[in-house]
Amino acid sequence: MLTIEMDNFDLGQICRSGQCFRMEQTGENSYCVIAGDRYLKLTQERGIVNFFCSQEDFISYWISYFDLDNDYGEYINSINPRDTYLKEAAQAGKGIRILRQDLWEMIISFLISQQNNIVRIRRCIQNICREFGEKKRDDQGVEYNAFPTPGSLARASEEQLKECNLGYRARYVLKAAESVASGQVSLNKISTMKYKDARNELLKLCGVGEKVADCICLFALHHLEAFPVDTHIRQALDAHYKRGFPRRRYRGFQGVMQQYIFYYELTKTTGK
């Protein structure tokens, strides 16, 4: 176990932020996250966070995953003091980090996310992991399922995927899996691209539109200039930024501001 003290880091806010769907609260101050084929237990009390993993895993994987080397206080301090809405949004979600997640997992997760809510997205992903993901066991004996590989999903039928409650999204998932498994689409190549090139490449995948491509760019490739626009964001922009969001002021980290806005609007809707 490693104990770290951090500012602007809140496991509850990260869990509820809508960017990861295999993180869950397991107790009053405890959480677990499954990322790809890895499992991690965490606890937090105020700014003290316990990572139940080896130092090697923490350094090689989880520091990057949780973006711990980035100073989010700088992002918050950069907000225009006259923008009271954005200041309130950042204050409400100041513990959020933009996670560096697996590209393949994010492609499938955000294909599933279309016209869906967070509870149902989690359930759909849980279903495909149970049916098609490799069974794993961590050092403490916790059993879980890794996220399905492109090959395992490509071997599934559209009907099997629909049985996992994917609905019409089953076709998109199957087509994406076939494209990656066959080598027609290279995840490694996309991972090395700059934002606009990666976004354009992702848009070639069946079922991937602009919002989904931006979500993948932001939450997998860590292109912080990506600014996904969904219903929550569109409503906020219409209400508070009639001339458009001032992206130029926040050049290079617009996506961080997007998450503060998204989370703020989400919490106002759910009451959490």
JSON list of C-alpha atoms in Angstrom, two decimals, residues 61-175:
[
{"chain": "A", "resi": 61, "resn": "TYR", "atom": "CA", "xyz": [0.81, 2.73, -14.40]},
{"chain": "A", "resi": 62, "resn": "TRP", "atom": "CA", "xyz": [-1.35, 4.51, -11.83]},
{"chain": "A", "resi": 63, "resn": "ILE", "atom": "CA", "xyz": [0.52, 7.83, -11.70]},
{"chain": "A", "resi": 64, "resn": "SER", "atom": "CA", "xyz": [-0.15, 8.24, -15.41]},
{"chain": "A", "resi": 65, "resn": "TYR", "atom": "CA", "xyz": [-3.68, 6.81, -15.23]},
{"chain": "A", "resi": 66, "resn": "PHE", "atom": "CA", "xyz": [-4.80, 9.34, -12.61]},
{"chain": "A", "resi": 67, "resn": "ASP", "atom": "CA", "xyz": [-2.69, 12.16, -14.11]},
{"chain": "A", "resi": 68, "resn": "LEU", "atom": "CA", "xyz": [-1.02, 12.72, -10.75]},
{"chain": "A", "resi": 69, "resn": "ASP", "atom": "CA", "xyz": [1.92, 14.68, -12.17]},
{"chain": "A", "resi": 70, "resn": "ASN", "atom": "CA", "xyz": [-0.34, 17.46, -13.43]},
{"chain": "A", "resi": 71, "resn": "ASP", "atom": "CA", "xyz": [-1.14, 20.48, -11.23]},
{"chain": "A", "resi": 72, "resn": "TYR", "atom": "CA", "xyz": [-4.89, 20.99, -11.55]},
{"chain": "A", "resi": 73, "resn": "GLY", "atom": "CA", "xyz": [-4.67, 23.99, -9.26]},
{"chain": "A", "resi": 74, "resn": "GLU", "atom": "CA", "xyz": [-3.04, 25.82, -12.17]},
{"chain": "A", "resi": 75, "resn": "TYR", "atom": "CA", "xyz": [-6.00, 25.04, -14.40]},
{"chain": "A", "resi": 76, "resn": "ILE", "atom": "CA", "xyz": [-8.44, 26.30, -11.79]},
{"chain": "A", "resi": 77, "resn": "ASN", "atom": "CA", "xyz": [-6.40, 29.45, -11.11]},
{"chain": "A", "resi": 78, "resn": "SER", "atom": "CA", "xyz": [-6.37, 30.24, -14.84]},
{"chain": "A", "resi": 79, "resn": "ILE", "atom": "CA", "xyz": [-10.16, 30.70, -14.95]},
{"chain": "A", "resi": 80, "resn": "ASN", "atom": "CA", "xyz": [-11.31, 34.20, -15.80]},
{"chain": "A", "resi": 81, "resn": "PRO", "atom": "CA", "xyz": [-12.32, 35.73, -12.43]},
{"chain": "A", "resi": 82, "resn": "ARG", "atom": "CA", "xyz": [-15.31, 37.37, -14.14]},
{"chain": "A", "resi": 83, "resn": "ASP", "atom": "CA", "xyz": [-16.61, 34.00, -15.32]},
{"chain": "A", "resi": 84, "resn": "THR", "atom": "CA", "xyz": [-18.60, 33.20, -12.19]},
{"chain": "A", "resi": 85, "resn": "TYR", "atom": "CA", "xyz": [-20.29, 30.18, -13.78]},
{"chain": "A", "resi": 86, "resn": "LEU", "atom": "CA", "xyz": [-17.03, 28.45, -14.68]},
{"chain": "A", "resi": 87, "resn": "LYS", "atom": "CA", "xyz": [-15.53, 29.32, -11.30]},
{"chain": "A", "resi": 88, "resn": "GLU", "atom": "CA", "xyz": [-18.51, 27.69, -9.59]},
{"chain": "A", "resi": 89, "resn": "ALA", "atom": "CA", "xyz": [-18.26, 24.64, -11.87]},
{"chain": "A", "resi": 90, "resn": "ALA", "atom": "CA", "xyz": [-14.54, 24.22, -11.15]},
{"chain": "A", "resi": 91, "resn": "GLN", "atom": "CA", "xyz": [-15.13, 24.58, -7.42]},
{"chain": "A", "resi": 92, "resn": "ALA", "atom": "CA", "xyz": [-17.85, 21.91, -7.57]},
{"chain": "A", "resi": 93, "resn": "GLY", "atom": "CA", "xyz": [-15.59, 19.46, -9.44]},
{"chain": "A", "resi": 94, "resn": "LYS", "atom": "CA", "xyz": [-12.12, 20.49, -8.32]},
{"chain": "A", "resi": 95, "resn": "GLY", "atom": "CA", "xyz": [-11.23, 16.90, -7.42]},
{"chain": "A", "resi": 96, "resn": "ILE", "atom": "CA", "xyz": [-11.66, 15.61, -10.99]},
{"chain": "A", "resi": 97, "resn": "ARG", "atom": "CA", "xyz": [-8.67, 14.39, -12.99]},
{"chain": "A", "resi": 98, "resn": "ILE", "atom": "CA", "xyz": [-8.66, 13.60, -16.70]},
{"chain": "A", "resi": 99, "resn": "LEU", "atom": "CA", "xyz": [-7.79, 9.93, -16.69]},
{"chain": "A", "resi": 100, "resn": "ARG", "atom": "CA", "xyz": [-5.38, 8.31, -19.15]},
{"chain": "A", "resi": 101, "resn": "GLN", "atom": "CA", "xyz": [-7.39, 5.24, -20.06]},
{"chain": "A", "resi": 102, "resn": "ASP", "atom": "CA", "xyz": [-6.92, 2.41, -22.52]},
{"chain": "A", "resi": 103, "resn": "LEU", "atom": "CA", "xyz": [-7.75, 3.47, -26.08]},
{"chain": "A", "resi": 104, "resn": "TRP", "atom": "CA", "xyz": [-9.59, 0.29, -27.03]},
{"chain": "A", "resi": 105, "resn": "GLU", "atom": "CA", "xyz": [-11.65, 0.35, -23.85]},
{"chain": "A", "resi": 106, "resn": "MET", "atom": "CA", "xyz": [-12.65, 3.97, -24.47]},
{"chain": "A", "resi": 107, "resn": "ILE", "atom": "CA", "xyz": [-13.63, 3.32, -28.09]},
{"chain": "A", "resi": 108, "resn": "ILE", "atom": "CA", "xyz": [-16.07, 0.62, -27.01]},
{"chain": "A", "resi": 109, "resn": "SER", "atom": "CA", "xyz": [-17.23, 2.44, -23.87]},
{"chain": "A", "resi": 110, "resn": "PHE", "atom": "CA", "xyz": [-18.18, 5.59, -25.74]},
{"chain": "A", "resi": 111, "resn": "LEU", "atom": "CA", "xyz": [-19.77, 3.71, -28.62]},
{"chain": "A", "resi": 112, "resn": "ILE", "atom": "CA", "xyz": [-21.99, 2.18, -25.94]},
{"chain": "A", "resi": 113, "resn": "SER", "atom": "CA", "xyz": [-22.54, 5.58, -24.31]},
{"chain": "A", "resi": 114, "resn": "GLN", "atom": "CA", "xyz": [-24.58, 6.97, -27.20]},
{"chain": "A", "resi": 115, "resn": "GLN", "atom": "CA", "xyz": [-28.17, 7.84, -26.23]},
{"chain": "A", "resi": 116, "resn": "ASN", "atom": "CA", "xyz": [-27.50, 6.15, -22.90]},
{"chain": "A", "resi": 117, "resn": "ASN", "atom": "CA", "xyz": [-27.17, 7.10, -19.24]},
{"chain": "A", "resi": 118, "resn": "ILE", "atom": "CA", "xyz": [-24.26, 6.34, -16.92]},
{"chain": "A", "resi": 119, "resn": "VAL", "atom": "CA", "xyz": [-26.03, 3.58, -14.98]},
{"chain": "A", "resi": 120, "resn": "ARG", "atom": "CA", "xyz": [-26.96, 1.71, -18.16]},
{"chain": "A", "resi": 121, "resn": "ILE", "atom": "CA", "xyz": [-23.52, 2.24, -19.70]},
{"chain": "A", "resi": 122, "resn": "ARG", "atom": "CA", "xyz": [-21.91, 0.67, -16.63]},
{"chain": "A", "resi": 123, "resn": "ARG", "atom": "CA", "xyz": [-24.29, -2.27, -16.83]},
{"chain": "A", "resi": 124, "resn": "CYS", "atom": "CA", "xyz": [-23.64, -2.84, -20.54]},
{"chain": "A", "resi": 125, "resn": "ILE", "atom": "CA", "xyz": [-19.88, -2.76, -20.03]},
{"chain": "A", "resi": 126, "resn": "GLN", "atom": "CA", "xyz": [-20.16, -5.07, -17.04]},
{"chain": "A", "resi": 127, "resn": "ASN", "atom": "CA", "xyz": [-22.11, -7.49, -19.23]},
{"chain": "A", "resi": 128, "resn": "ILE", "atom": "CA", "xyz": [-19.60, -7.61, -22.09]},
{"chain": "A", "resi": 129, "resn": "CYS", "atom": "CA", "xyz": [-16.70, -7.95, -19.64]},
{"chain": "A", "resi": 130, "resn": "ARG", "atom": "CA", "xyz": [-18.44, -10.87, -17.93]},
{"chain": "A", "resi": 131, "resn": "GLU", "atom": "CA", "xyz": [-19.25, -12.59, -21.22]},
{"chain": "A", "resi": 132, "resn": "PHE", "atom": "CA", "xyz": [-16.11, -11.87, -23.25]},
{"chain": "A", "resi": 133, "resn": "GLY", "atom": "CA", "xyz": [-13.39, -10.67, -20.88]},
{"chain": "A", "resi": 134, "resn": "GLU", "atom": "CA", "xyz": [-10.65, -12.86, -19.47]},
{"chain": "A", "resi": 135, "resn": "LYS", "atom": "CA", "xyz": [-11.17, -13.90, -15.84]},
{"chain": "A", "resi": 136, "resn": "LYS", "atom": "CA", "xyz": [-8.45, -12.48, -13.61]},
{"chain": "A", "resi": 137, "resn": "ARG", "atom": "CA", "xyz": [-7.44, -12.56, -9.96]},
{"chain": "A", "resi": 138, "resn": "ASP", "atom": "CA", "xyz": [-5.39, -9.89, -8.21]},
{"chain": "A", "resi": 139, "resn": "ASP", "atom": "CA", "xyz": [-2.71, -10.41, -5.55]},
{"chain": "A", "resi": 140, "resn": "GLN", "atom": "CA", "xyz": [-5.34, -10.25, -2.80]},
{"chain": "A", "resi": 141, "resn": "GLY", "atom": "CA", "xyz": [-7.49, -12.90, -4.43]},
{"chain": "A", "resi": 142, "resn": "VAL", "atom": "CA", "xyz": [-10.10, -10.52, -5.85]},
{"chain": "A", "resi": 143, "resn": "GLU", "atom": "CA", "xyz": [-11.69, -11.99, -8.98]},
{"chain": "A", "resi": 144, "resn": "TYR", "atom": "CA", "xyz": [-12.68, -9.75, -11.87]},
{"chain": "A", "resi": 145, "resn": "ASN", "atom": "CA", "xyz": [-12.95, -9.72, -15.66]},
{"chain": "A", "resi": 146, "resn": "ALA", "atom": "CA", "xyz": [-10.53, -7.88, -17.89]},
{"chain": "A", "resi": 147, "resn": "PHE", "atom": "CA", "xyz": [-11.96, -5.69, -20.64]},
{"chain": "A", "resi": 148, "resn": "PRO", "atom": "CA", "xyz": [-12.60, -7.81, -23.76]},
{"chain": "A", "resi": 149, "resn": "THR", "atom": "CA", "xyz": [-9.91, -7.72, -26.43]},
{"chain": "A", "resi": 150, "resn": "PRO", "atom": "CA", "xyz": [-10.73, -6.72, -30.02]},
{"chain": "A", "resi": 151, "resn": "GLY", "atom": "CA", "xyz": [-10.36, -10.36, -31.03]},
{"chain": "A", "resi": 152, "resn": "SER", "atom": "CA", "xyz": [-12.78, -11.65, -28.40]},
{"chain": "A", "resi": 153, "resn": "LEU", "atom": "CA", "xyz": [-15.46, -9.13, -29.38]},
{"chain": "A", "resi": 154, "resn": "ALA", "atom": "CA", "xyz": [-14.86, -9.70, -33.10]},
{"chain": "A", "resi": 155, "resn": "ARG", "atom": "CA", "xyz": [-15.66, -13.39, -32.56]},
{"chain": "A", "resi": 156, "resn": "ALA", "atom": "CA", "xyz": [-18.99, -12.52, -30.96]},
{"chain": "A", "resi": 157, "resn": "SER", "atom": "CA", "xyz": [-22.20, -12.31, -32.96]},
{"chain": "A", "resi": 158, "resn": "GLU", "atom": "CA", "xyz": [-24.30, -9.18, -33.11]},
{"chain": "A", "resi": 159, "resn": "GLU", "atom": "CA", "xyz": [-27.08, -11.13, -31.36]},
{"chain": "A", "resi": 160, "resn": "GLN", "atom": "CA", "xyz": [-24.76, -12.07, -28.47]},
{"chain": "A", "resi": 161, "resn": "LEU", "atom": "CA", "xyz": [-23.83, -8.42, -28.03]},
{"chain": "A", "resi": 162, "resn": "LYS", "atom": "CA", "xyz": [-27.49, -7.40, -28.08]},
{"chain": "A", "resi": 163, "resn": "GLU", "atom": "CA", "xyz": [-28.07, -9.90, -25.27]},
{"chain": "A", "resi": 164, "resn": "CYS", "atom": "CA", "xyz": [-25.63, -7.75, -23.26]},
{"chain": "A", "resi": 165, "resn": "ASN", "atom": "CA", "xyz": [-28.21, -4.92, -23.58]},
{"chain": "A", "resi": 166, "resn": "LEU", "atom": "CA", "xyz": [-26.24, -3.02, -26.22]},
{"chain": "A", "resi": 167, "resn": "GLY", "atom": "CA", "xyz": [-29.25, -2.62, -28.51]},
{"chain": "A", "resi": 168, "resn": "TYR", "atom": "CA", "xyz": [-28.46, -0.96, -31.86]},
{"chain": "A", "resi": 169, "resn": "ARG", "atom": "CA", "xyz": [-24.96, -0.19, -30.53]},
{"chain": "A", "resi": 170, "resn": "ALA", "atom": "CA", "xyz": [-24.09, -3.89, -30.88]},
{"chain": "A", "resi": 171, "resn": "ARG", "atom": "CA", "xyz": [-23.45, -3.38, -34.59]},
{"chain": "A", "resi": 172, "resn": "TYR", "atom": "CA", "xyz": [-21.06, -0.48, -33.91]},
{"chain": "A", "resi": 173, "resn": "VAL", "atom": "CA", "xyz": [-19.14, -2.49, -31.31]},
{"chain": "A", "resi": 174, "resn": "LEU", "atom": "CA", "xyz": [-18.84, -5.51, -33.59]},
{"chain": "A", "resi": 175, "resn": "LYS", "atom": "CA", "xyz": [-17.70, -3.42, -36.58]}
]
